[in-house]
Amino acid sequence: MSPATYFYFDQPYEPDFEERGLYWATRCLNSRTAFSFVPNHLYWNRGRTQDGGEMTDEILCTGGCPPLTQPQNIRGIQADLWTETIRTPQHLHYMLFPRFLAFAERAWHKASWEDLTDVAQRDKEQQKDWERFAAIVGKGELERLESEGVEYRLDPPGARFSNSILEINTVFPGLPTEYSLNQGASWEKYNPKITTKLSNASKILVRSSSFDGKRKSRVVSVENSN
């Protein structure tokens, strides 16, 4: 079983024109999406409509969604990466990792939240499990991949100003981040333990970095509206 909207890794990570990938199945497919798949309850993975609305049984299946009567026919789940647009090993690594780790988590481990019928409770427990998983990846697995020569994708960081203090976080905690006060002419390492007063800066650029400092993510621009 290999649903394209969760495990076809030729789709882009984010809905951004700078992201590589095809859009035939979904607008984006990130690590969090792959992690959220529920293998034993297929219709729970219905997602939302293209305009962001609720995907109902009536919309998803003409005439209603039939039950799965022979689950034994599904031997497992599979991730796919079609390579007609991939020309280098680096691009291959980028499209596979780190979201392939999220796929592996669902393939090899059944979480306690997967059978919860209460949607709100399931979402809450899934979010807690994602935070646990993301911390393990960010504080260990990414650096291990790096040591083995895997050029995984670096997720751009999230950033904001709070009372003129720059706050930066990453999808996977522990990934190094940097900021620039001069439109990228020079960069400084971000340290959340050091309060950075930037009251005079109107715009700052931020990016994440590999642990060895050789690779960088896409740059994100942050406006200071305080």
PDB file of C-alpha atoms in Angstrom:
ATOM      1  CA  MET A   1       0.000   0.000   0.000  1.00  0.00           C
ATOM      2  CA  SER A   2       1.535   3.274  -1.144  1.00  0.00           C
ATOM      3  CA  PRO A   3      -0.817   6.289  -1.081  1.00  0.00           C
ATOM      4  CA  ALA A   4       0.611   9.064  -3.244  1.00  0.00           C
ATOM      5  CA  THR A   5      -0.460  11.889  -0.927  1.00  0.00           C
ATOM      6  CA  TYR A   6       1.587  10.414   1.937  1.00  0.00           C
ATOM      7  CA  PHE A   7       4.434   8.330   0.488  1.00  0.00           C
ATOM      8  CA  TYR A   8       5.251   9.468  -3.063  1.00  0.00           C
ATOM      9  CA  PHE A   9       8.415  11.390  -2.364  1.00  0.00           C
ATOM     10  CA  ASP A  10       8.635  13.028  -5.776  1.00  0.00           C
ATOM     11  CA  GLN A  11       6.152  15.548  -4.342  1.00  0.00           C
ATOM     12  CA  PRO A  12       7.614  18.801  -2.893  1.00  0.00           C
ATOM     13  CA  TYR A  13       8.129  19.275   0.836  1.00  0.00           C
ATOM     14  CA  GLU A  14       6.421  22.671   0.863  1.00  0.00           C
ATOM     15  CA  PRO A  15       4.062  24.637  -1.417  1.00  0.00           C
ATOM     16  CA  ASP A  16       6.842  26.985  -2.477  1.00  0.00           C
ATOM     17  CA  PHE A  17       7.985  27.707  -6.025  1.00  0.00           C
ATOM     18  CA  GLU A  18      11.611  27.199  -4.954  1.00  0.00           C
ATOM     19  CA  GLU A  19      10.918  23.630  -3.816  1.00  0.00           C
ATOM     20  CA  ARG A  20      11.638  20.824  -6.250  1.00  0.00           C
ATOM     21  CA  GLY A  21       8.964  18.243  -6.933  1.00  0.00           C
ATOM     22  CA  LEU A  22       5.874  17.406  -8.936  1.00  0.00           C
ATOM     23  CA  TYR A  23       2.338  18.417  -7.955  1.00  0.00           C
ATOM     24  CA  TRP A  24       0.136  15.808  -9.599  1.00  0.00           C
ATOM     25  CA  ALA A  25      -0.916  14.107  -6.337  1.00  0.00           C
ATOM     26  CA  THR A  26      -0.685  16.828  -3.682  1.00  0.00           C
ATOM     27  CA  ARG A  27       0.640  20.377  -3.321  1.00  0.00           C
ATOM     28  CA  CYS A  28       3.176  19.345  -0.682  1.00  0.00           C
ATOM     29  CA  LEU A  29       4.258  16.345   1.383  1.00  0.00           C
ATOM     30  CA  ASN A  30       6.487  16.985   4.376  1.00  0.00           C
ATOM     31  CA  SER A  31       7.841  14.767   7.148  1.00  0.00           C
ATOM     32  CA  ARG A  32       4.916  15.569   9.444  1.00  0.00           C
ATOM     33  CA  THR A  33       2.447  14.420   6.804  1.00  0.00           C
ATOM     34  CA  ALA A  34       4.211  11.098   6.314  1.00  0.00           C
ATOM     35  CA  PHE A  35       4.359  10.609  10.076  1.00  0.00           C
ATOM     36  CA  SER A  36       0.591  11.124  10.451  1.00  0.00           C
ATOM     37  CA  PHE A  37      -0.504   8.234   8.228  1.00  0.00           C
ATOM     38  CA  VAL A  38      -2.692   5.607   9.932  1.00  0.00           C
ATOM     39  CA  PRO A  39      -2.149   2.275   8.123  1.00  0.00           C
ATOM     40  CA  ASN A  40      -4.989   0.302   9.747  1.00  0.00           C
ATOM     41  CA  HIS A  41      -7.728   2.899   9.178  1.00  0.00           C
ATOM     42  CA  LEU A  42      -7.422   3.995   5.572  1.00  0.00           C
ATOM     43  CA  TYR A  43     -10.332   6.441   5.485  1.00  0.00           C
ATOM     44  CA  TRP A  44      -8.916   8.344   8.451  1.00  0.00           C
ATOM     45  CA  ASN A  45      -6.176   9.528   6.086  1.00  0.00           C
ATOM     46  CA  ARG A  46      -8.582  11.419   3.859  1.00  0.00           C
ATOM     47  CA  GLY A  47      -6.971  14.811   4.450  1.00  0.00           C
ATOM     48  CA  ARG A  48      -8.828  17.917   3.318  1.00  0.00           C
ATOM     49  CA  THR A  49     -10.242  19.247   0.054  1.00  0.00           C
ATOM     50  CA  GLN A  50      -8.180  21.466  -2.256  1.00  0.00           C
ATOM     51  CA  ASP A  51      -9.763  24.592  -0.773  1.00  0.00           C
ATOM     52  CA  GLY A  52      -9.012  23.429   2.786  1.00  0.00           C
ATOM     53  CA  GLY A  53     -12.501  22.189   3.591  1.00  0.00           C
ATOM     54  CA  GLU A  54     -13.481  18.951   5.306  1.00  0.00           C
ATOM     55  CA  MET A  55     -13.127  15.792   3.202  1.00  0.00           C
ATOM     56  CA  THR A  56     -16.258  13.722   3.832  1.00  0.00           C
ATOM     57  CA  ASP A  57     -17.129  10.173   2.791  1.00  0.00           C
ATOM     58  CA  GLU A  58     -19.499  11.612   0.196  1.00  0.00           C
ATOM     59  CA  ILE A  59     -16.729  13.648  -1.419  1.00  0.00           C
ATOM     60  CA  LEU A  60     -14.094  10.954  -1.117  1.00  0.00           C
ATOM     61  CA  CYS A  61     -16.129   8.008  -2.433  1.00  0.00           C
ATOM     62  CA  THR A  62     -19.009   8.169  -4.870  1.00  0.00           C
ATOM     63  CA  GLY A  63     -21.826   6.228  -3.261  1.00  0.00           C
ATOM     64  CA  GLY A  64     -20.060   5.876   0.083  1.00  0.00           C
ATOM     65  CA  CYS A  65     -16.727   4.399   1.146  1.00  0.00           C
ATOM     66  CA  PRO A  66     -16.748   0.569   1.176  1.00  0.00           C
ATOM     67  CA  PRO A  67     -15.226  -1.213   4.187  1.00  0.00           C
ATOM     68  CA  LEU A  68     -11.937  -3.079   3.875  1.00  0.00           C
ATOM     69  CA  THR A  69     -13.091  -6.692   3.897  1.00  0.00           C
ATOM     70  CA  GLN A  70      -9.759  -8.438   3.267  1.00  0.00           C
ATOM     71  CA  PRO A  71      -7.057  -6.591   5.219  1.00  0.00           C
ATOM     72  CA  GLN A  72      -4.789  -9.619   4.863  1.00  0.00           C
ATOM     73  CA  ASN A  73      -4.238  -8.597   1.239  1.00  0.00           C
ATOM     74  CA  ILE A  74      -2.264  -5.567   2.412  1.00  0.00           C
ATOM     75  CA  ARG A  75       1.203  -6.848   3.255  1.00  0.00           C
ATOM     76  CA  GLY A  76       2.660  -3.521   4.359  1.00  0.00           C
ATOM     77  CA  ILE A  77       3.271   0.069   3.299  1.00  0.00           C
ATOM     78  CA  GLN A  78       5.769   1.356   0.764  1.00  0.00           C
ATOM     79  CA  ALA A  79       7.383   4.689  -0.059  1.00  0.00           C
ATOM     80  CA  ASP A  80       8.128   5.593  -3.677  1.00  0.00           C
ATOM     81  CA  LEU A  81      10.412   8.081  -5.367  1.00  0.00           C
ATOM     82  CA  TRP A  82      10.024   8.416  -9.123  1.00  0.00           C
ATOM     83  CA  THR A  83      13.324   9.670 -10.487  1.00  0.00           C
ATOM     84  CA  GLU A  84      12.595  11.015 -13.974  1.00  0.00           C
ATOM     85  CA  THR A  85      13.471  14.526 -12.775  1.00  0.00           C
ATOM     86  CA  ILE A  86      16.298  13.544 -10.403  1.00  0.00           C
ATOM     87  CA  ARG A  87      19.783  13.828 -11.892  1.00  0.00           C
ATOM     88  CA  THR A  88      22.202  13.713  -8.967  1.00  0.00           C
ATOM     89  CA  PRO A  89      22.723  11.670  -5.781  1.00  0.00           C
ATOM     90  CA  GLN A  90      22.409  14.898  -3.805  1.00  0.00           C
ATOM     91  CA  HIS A  91      18.929  15.546  -5.221  1.00  0.00           C
ATOM     92  CA  LEU A  92      17.971  11.942  -4.444  1.00  0.00           C
ATOM     93  CA  HIS A  93      19.063  12.380  -0.817  1.00  0.00           C
ATOM     94  CA  TYR A  94      17.167  15.677  -0.620  1.00  0.00           C
ATOM     95  CA  MET A  95      13.887  14.155  -1.764  1.00  0.00           C
ATOM     96  CA  LEU A  96      14.177  11.071   0.459  1.00  0.00           C
ATOM     97  CA  PHE A  97      15.457  12.417   3.756  1.00  0.00           C
ATOM     98  CA  PRO A  98      14.355  13.256   6.385  1.00  0.00           C
ATOM     99  CA  ARG A  99      10.773  12.312   5.464  1.00  0.00           C
ATOM    100  CA  PHE A 100      11.800   8.715   4.768  1.00  0.00           C
ATOM    101  CA  LEU A 101      12.530   8.447   8.512  1.00  0.00           C
ATOM    102  CA  ALA A 102       8.924   9.446   9.235  1.00  0.00           C
ATOM    103  CA  PHE A 103       7.715   6.797   6.802  1.00  0.00           C
ATOM    104  CA  ALA A 104       9.890   4.183   8.520  1.00  0.00           C
ATOM    105  CA  GLU A 105       8.387   5.127  11.889  1.00  0.00           C
ATOM    106  CA  ARG A 106       4.905   4.331  10.582  1.00  0.00           C
ATOM    107  CA  ALA A 107       6.028   1.159   8.794  1.00  0.00           C
ATOM    108  CA  TRP A 108       7.839  -0.409  11.748  1.00  0.00           C
ATOM    109  CA  HIS A 109       6.057   0.952  14.794  1.00  0.00           C
ATOM    110  CA  LYS A 110       2.373   1.136  15.681  1.00  0.00           C
ATOM    111  CA  ALA A 111       1.724   4.118  17.928  1.00  0.00           C
ATOM    112  CA  SER A 112      -0.877   4.102  20.706  1.00  0.00           C
ATOM    113  CA  TRP A 113      -2.820   6.933  19.021  1.00  0.00           C
ATOM    114  CA  GLU A 114      -3.428   5.046  15.764  1.00  0.00           C
ATOM    115  CA  ASP A 115      -6.620   3.322  16.997  1.00  0.00           C
ATOM    116  CA  LEU A 116      -8.163   6.275  18.862  1.00  0.00           C
ATOM    117  CA  THR A 117     -11.616   6.997  17.423  1.00  0.00           C
ATOM    118  CA  ASP A 118     -11.917  10.432  19.034  1.00  0.00           C
ATOM    119  CA  VAL A 119     -10.372  12.726  16.415  1.00  0.00           C
ATOM    120  CA  ALA A 120      -9.405  15.493  18.825  1.00  0.00           C
ATOM    121  CA  GLN A 121      -7.761  13.045  21.208  1.00  0.00           C
ATOM    122  CA  ARG A 122      -6.014  11.248  18.362  1.00  0.00           C
ATOM    123  CA  ASP A 123      -4.647  14.525  17.015  1.00  0.00           C
ATOM    124  CA  LYS A 124      -3.443  15.525  20.479  1.00  0.00           C
ATOM    125  CA  GLU A 125      -1.641  12.234  21.103  1.00  0.00           C
ATOM    126  CA  GLN A 126      -0.225  12.217  17.601  1.00  0.00           C
ATOM    127  CA  GLN A 127       1.213  15.703  18.123  1.00  0.00           C
ATOM    128  CA  LYS A 128       2.920  14.583  21.345  1.00  0.00           C
ATOM    129  CA  ASP A 129       4.360  11.559  19.551  1.00  0.00           C
ATOM    130  CA  TRP A 130       5.546  13.755  16.671  1.00  0.00           C
ATOM    131  CA  GLU A 131       7.368  16.059  19.074  1.00  0.00           C
ATOM    132  CA  ARG A 132       9.106  13.029  20.614  1.00  0.00           C
ATOM    133  CA  PHE A 133      10.067  11.696  17.192  1.00  0.00           C
ATOM    134  CA  ALA A 134      11.210  15.093  15.857  1.00  0.00           C
ATOM    135  CA  ALA A 135      13.491  15.585  18.868  1.00  0.00           C
ATOM    136  CA  ILE A 136      15.120  12.187  18.300  1.00  0.00           C
ATOM    137  CA  VAL A 137      15.691  12.977  14.624  1.00  0.00           C
ATOM    138  CA  GLY A 138      16.991  16.498  15.220  1.00  0.00           C
ATOM    139  CA  LYS A 139      19.261  15.633  18.117  1.00  0.00           C
ATOM    140  CA  GLY A 140      20.722  12.422  16.740  1.00  0.00           C
ATOM    141  CA  GLU A 141      19.552  10.931  13.471  1.00  0.00           C
ATOM    142  CA  LEU A 142      20.281  13.886  11.180  1.00  0.00           C
ATOM    143  CA  GLU A 143      23.866  14.145  12.384  1.00  0.00           C
ATOM    144  CA  ARG A 144      24.254  10.386  11.931  1.00  0.00           C
ATOM    145  CA  LEU A 145      22.966  10.653   8.351  1.00  0.00           C
ATOM    146  CA  GLU A 146      25.373  13.504   7.762  1.00  0.00           C
ATOM    147  CA  SER A 147      28.301  11.422   9.015  1.00  0.00           C
ATOM    148  CA  GLU A 148      27.383   8.775   6.438  1.00  0.00           C
ATOM    149  CA  GLY A 149      27.368  11.259   3.559  1.00  0.00           C
ATOM    150  CA  VAL A 150      23.590  11.637   3.232  1.00  0.00           C
ATOM    151  CA  GLU A 151      22.744  15.168   2.086  1.00  0.00           C
ATOM    152  CA  TYR A 152      19.273  15.359   3.644  1.00  0.00           C
ATOM    153  CA  ARG A 153      16.973  18.311   3.108  1.00  0.00           C
ATOM    154  CA  LEU A 154      17.419  21.173   5.543  1.00  0.00           C
ATOM    155  CA  ASP A 155      13.995  22.528   6.513  1.00  0.00           C
ATOM    156  CA  PRO A 156      13.944  26.343   6.581  1.00  0.00           C
ATOM    157  CA  PRO A 157      13.472  27.547  10.174  1.00  0.00           C
ATOM    158  CA  GLY A 158      10.506  29.332  11.616  1.00  0.00           C
ATOM    159  CA  ALA A 159      11.238  32.744  13.112  1.00  0.00           C
ATOM    160  CA  ARG A 160       9.513  35.699  14.729  1.00  0.00           C
ATOM    161  CA  PHE A 161      10.199  38.815  16.753  1.00  0.00           C
ATOM    162  CA  SER A 162       8.892  38.994  20.294  1.00  0.00           C
ATOM    163  CA  ASN A 163       9.496  42.393  21.905  1.00  0.00           C
ATOM    164  CA  SER A 164      12.398  42.909  19.502  1.00  0.00           C
ATOM    165  CA  ILE A 165      13.930  39.585  20.510  1.00  0.00           C
ATOM    166  CA  LEU A 166      14.518  37.177  17.640  1.00  0.00           C
ATOM    167  CA  GLU A 167      13.129  33.685  18.244  1.00  0.00           C
ATOM    168  CA  ILE A 168      14.030  30.853  15.855  1.00  0.00           C
ATOM    169  CA  ASN A 169      12.901  27.258  15.884  1.00  0.00           C
ATOM    170  CA  THR A 170      13.243  24.274  13.555  1.00  0.00           C
ATOM    171  CA  VAL A 171      11.058  21.350  12.546  1.00  0.00           C
ATOM    172  CA  PHE A 172      13.666  19.057  14.085  1.00  0.00           C
ATOM    173  CA  PRO A 173      14.976  20.537  17.359  1.00  0.00           C
ATOM    174  CA  GLY A 174      18.747  20.658  17.603  1.00  0.00           C
ATOM    175  CA  LEU A 175      19.422  21.650  13.996  1.00  0.00           C
ATOM    176  CA  PRO A 176      21.795  24.659  13.885  1.00  0.00           C
ATOM    177  CA  THR A 177      20.342  27.972  12.693  1.00  0.00           C
ATOM    178  CA  GLU A 178      21.849  31.290  11.593  1.00  0.00           C
ATOM    179  CA  TYR A 179      20.699  34.852  11.035  1.00  0.00           C
ATOM    180  CA  SER A 180      21.932  37.802   9.010  1.00  0.00           C
ATOM    181  CA  LEU A 181      21.470  41.504   9.721  1.00  0.00           C
ATOM    182  CA  ASN A 182      22.953  42.669   6.408  1.00  0.00           C
ATOM    183  CA  GLN A 183      20.949  40.877   3.736  1.00  0.00           C
ATOM    184  CA  GLY A 184      23.178  37.810   3.725  1.00  0.00           C
ATOM    185  CA  ALA A 185      26.567  39.516   3.514  1.00  0.00           C
ATOM    186  CA  SER A 186      27.515  37.790   6.788  1.00  0.00           C
ATOM    187  CA  TRP A 187      25.839  35.299   9.095  1.00  0.00           C
ATOM    188  CA  GLU A 188      25.858  34.660  12.827  1.00  0.00           C
ATOM    189  CA  LYS A 189      25.021  31.435  14.624  1.00  0.00           C
ATOM    190  CA  TYR A 190      21.799  31.623  16.607  1.00  0.00           C
ATOM    191  CA  ASN A 191      21.973  30.629  20.244  1.00  0.00           C
ATOM    192  CA  PRO A 192      18.589  30.538  22.016  1.00  0.00           C
ATOM    193  CA  LYS A 193      20.337  30.835  25.379  1.00  0.00           C
ATOM    194  CA  ILE A 194      21.627  34.278  24.430  1.00  0.00           C
ATOM    195  CA  THR A 195      19.010  37.033  24.230  1.00  0.00           C
ATOM    196  CA  THR A 196      19.449  38.852  20.940  1.00  0.00           C
ATOM    197  CA  LYS A 197      18.139  42.433  20.974  1.00  0.00           C
ATOM    198  CA  LEU A 198      17.356  43.565  17.446  1.00  0.00           C
ATOM    199  CA  SER A 199      15.119  46.550  18.012  1.00  0.00           C
ATOM    200  CA  ASN A 200      16.752  48.585  15.224  1.00  0.00           C
ATOM    201  CA  ALA A 201      16.590  45.852  12.573  1.00  0.00           C
ATOM    202  CA  SER A 202      13.615  46.090  10.216  1.00  0.00           C
ATOM    203  CA  LYS A 203      14.251  42.788   8.458  1.00  0.00           C
ATOM    204  CA  ILE A 204      16.409  39.767   9.226  1.00  0.00           C
ATOM    205  CA  LEU A 205      17.286  36.712   7.167  1.00  0.00           C
ATOM    206  CA  VAL A 206      17.363  33.295   8.834  1.00  0.00           C
ATOM    207  CA  ARG A 207      18.365  29.821   7.661  1.00  0.00           C
ATOM    208  CA  SER A 208      19.186  26.411   9.079  1.00  0.00           C
ATOM    209  CA  SER A 209      22.552  24.729   8.650  1.00  0.00           C
ATOM    210  CA  SER A 210      23.966  21.234   8.536  1.00  0.00           C
ATOM    211  CA  PHE A 211      25.989  20.275  11.603  1.00  0.00           C
ATOM    212  CA  ASP A 212      29.279  20.559   9.701  1.00  0.00           C
ATOM    213  CA  GLY A 213      28.238  23.996   8.394  1.00  0.00           C
ATOM    214  CA  LYS A 214      28.726  23.061   4.732  1.00  0.00           C
ATOM    215  CA  ARG A 215      25.081  23.089   3.655  1.00  0.00           C
ATOM    216  CA  LYS A 216      22.327  25.640   4.250  1.00  0.00           C
ATOM    217  CA  SER A 217      18.563  25.720   3.885  1.00  0.00           C
ATOM    218  CA  ARG A 218      16.521  28.167   1.877  1.00  0.00           C
ATOM    219  CA  VAL A 219      16.629  31.641   3.366  1.00  0.00           C
ATOM    220  CA  VAL A 220      13.578  33.027   5.176  1.00  0.00           C
ATOM    221  CA  SER A 221      12.961  36.756   5.587  1.00  0.00           C
ATOM    222  CA  VAL A 222      11.511  37.996   8.895  1.00  0.00           C
ATOM    223  CA  GLU A 223      10.022  41.461   9.363  1.00  0.00           C
ATOM    224  CA  ASN A 224      10.351  43.272  12.686  1.00  0.00           C
ATOM    225  CA  SER A 225       6.970  44.867  13.320  1.00  0.00           C
ATOM    226  CA  ASN A 226       7.517  45.670  17.005  1.00  0.00           C
TER     227      ASN A 226
END
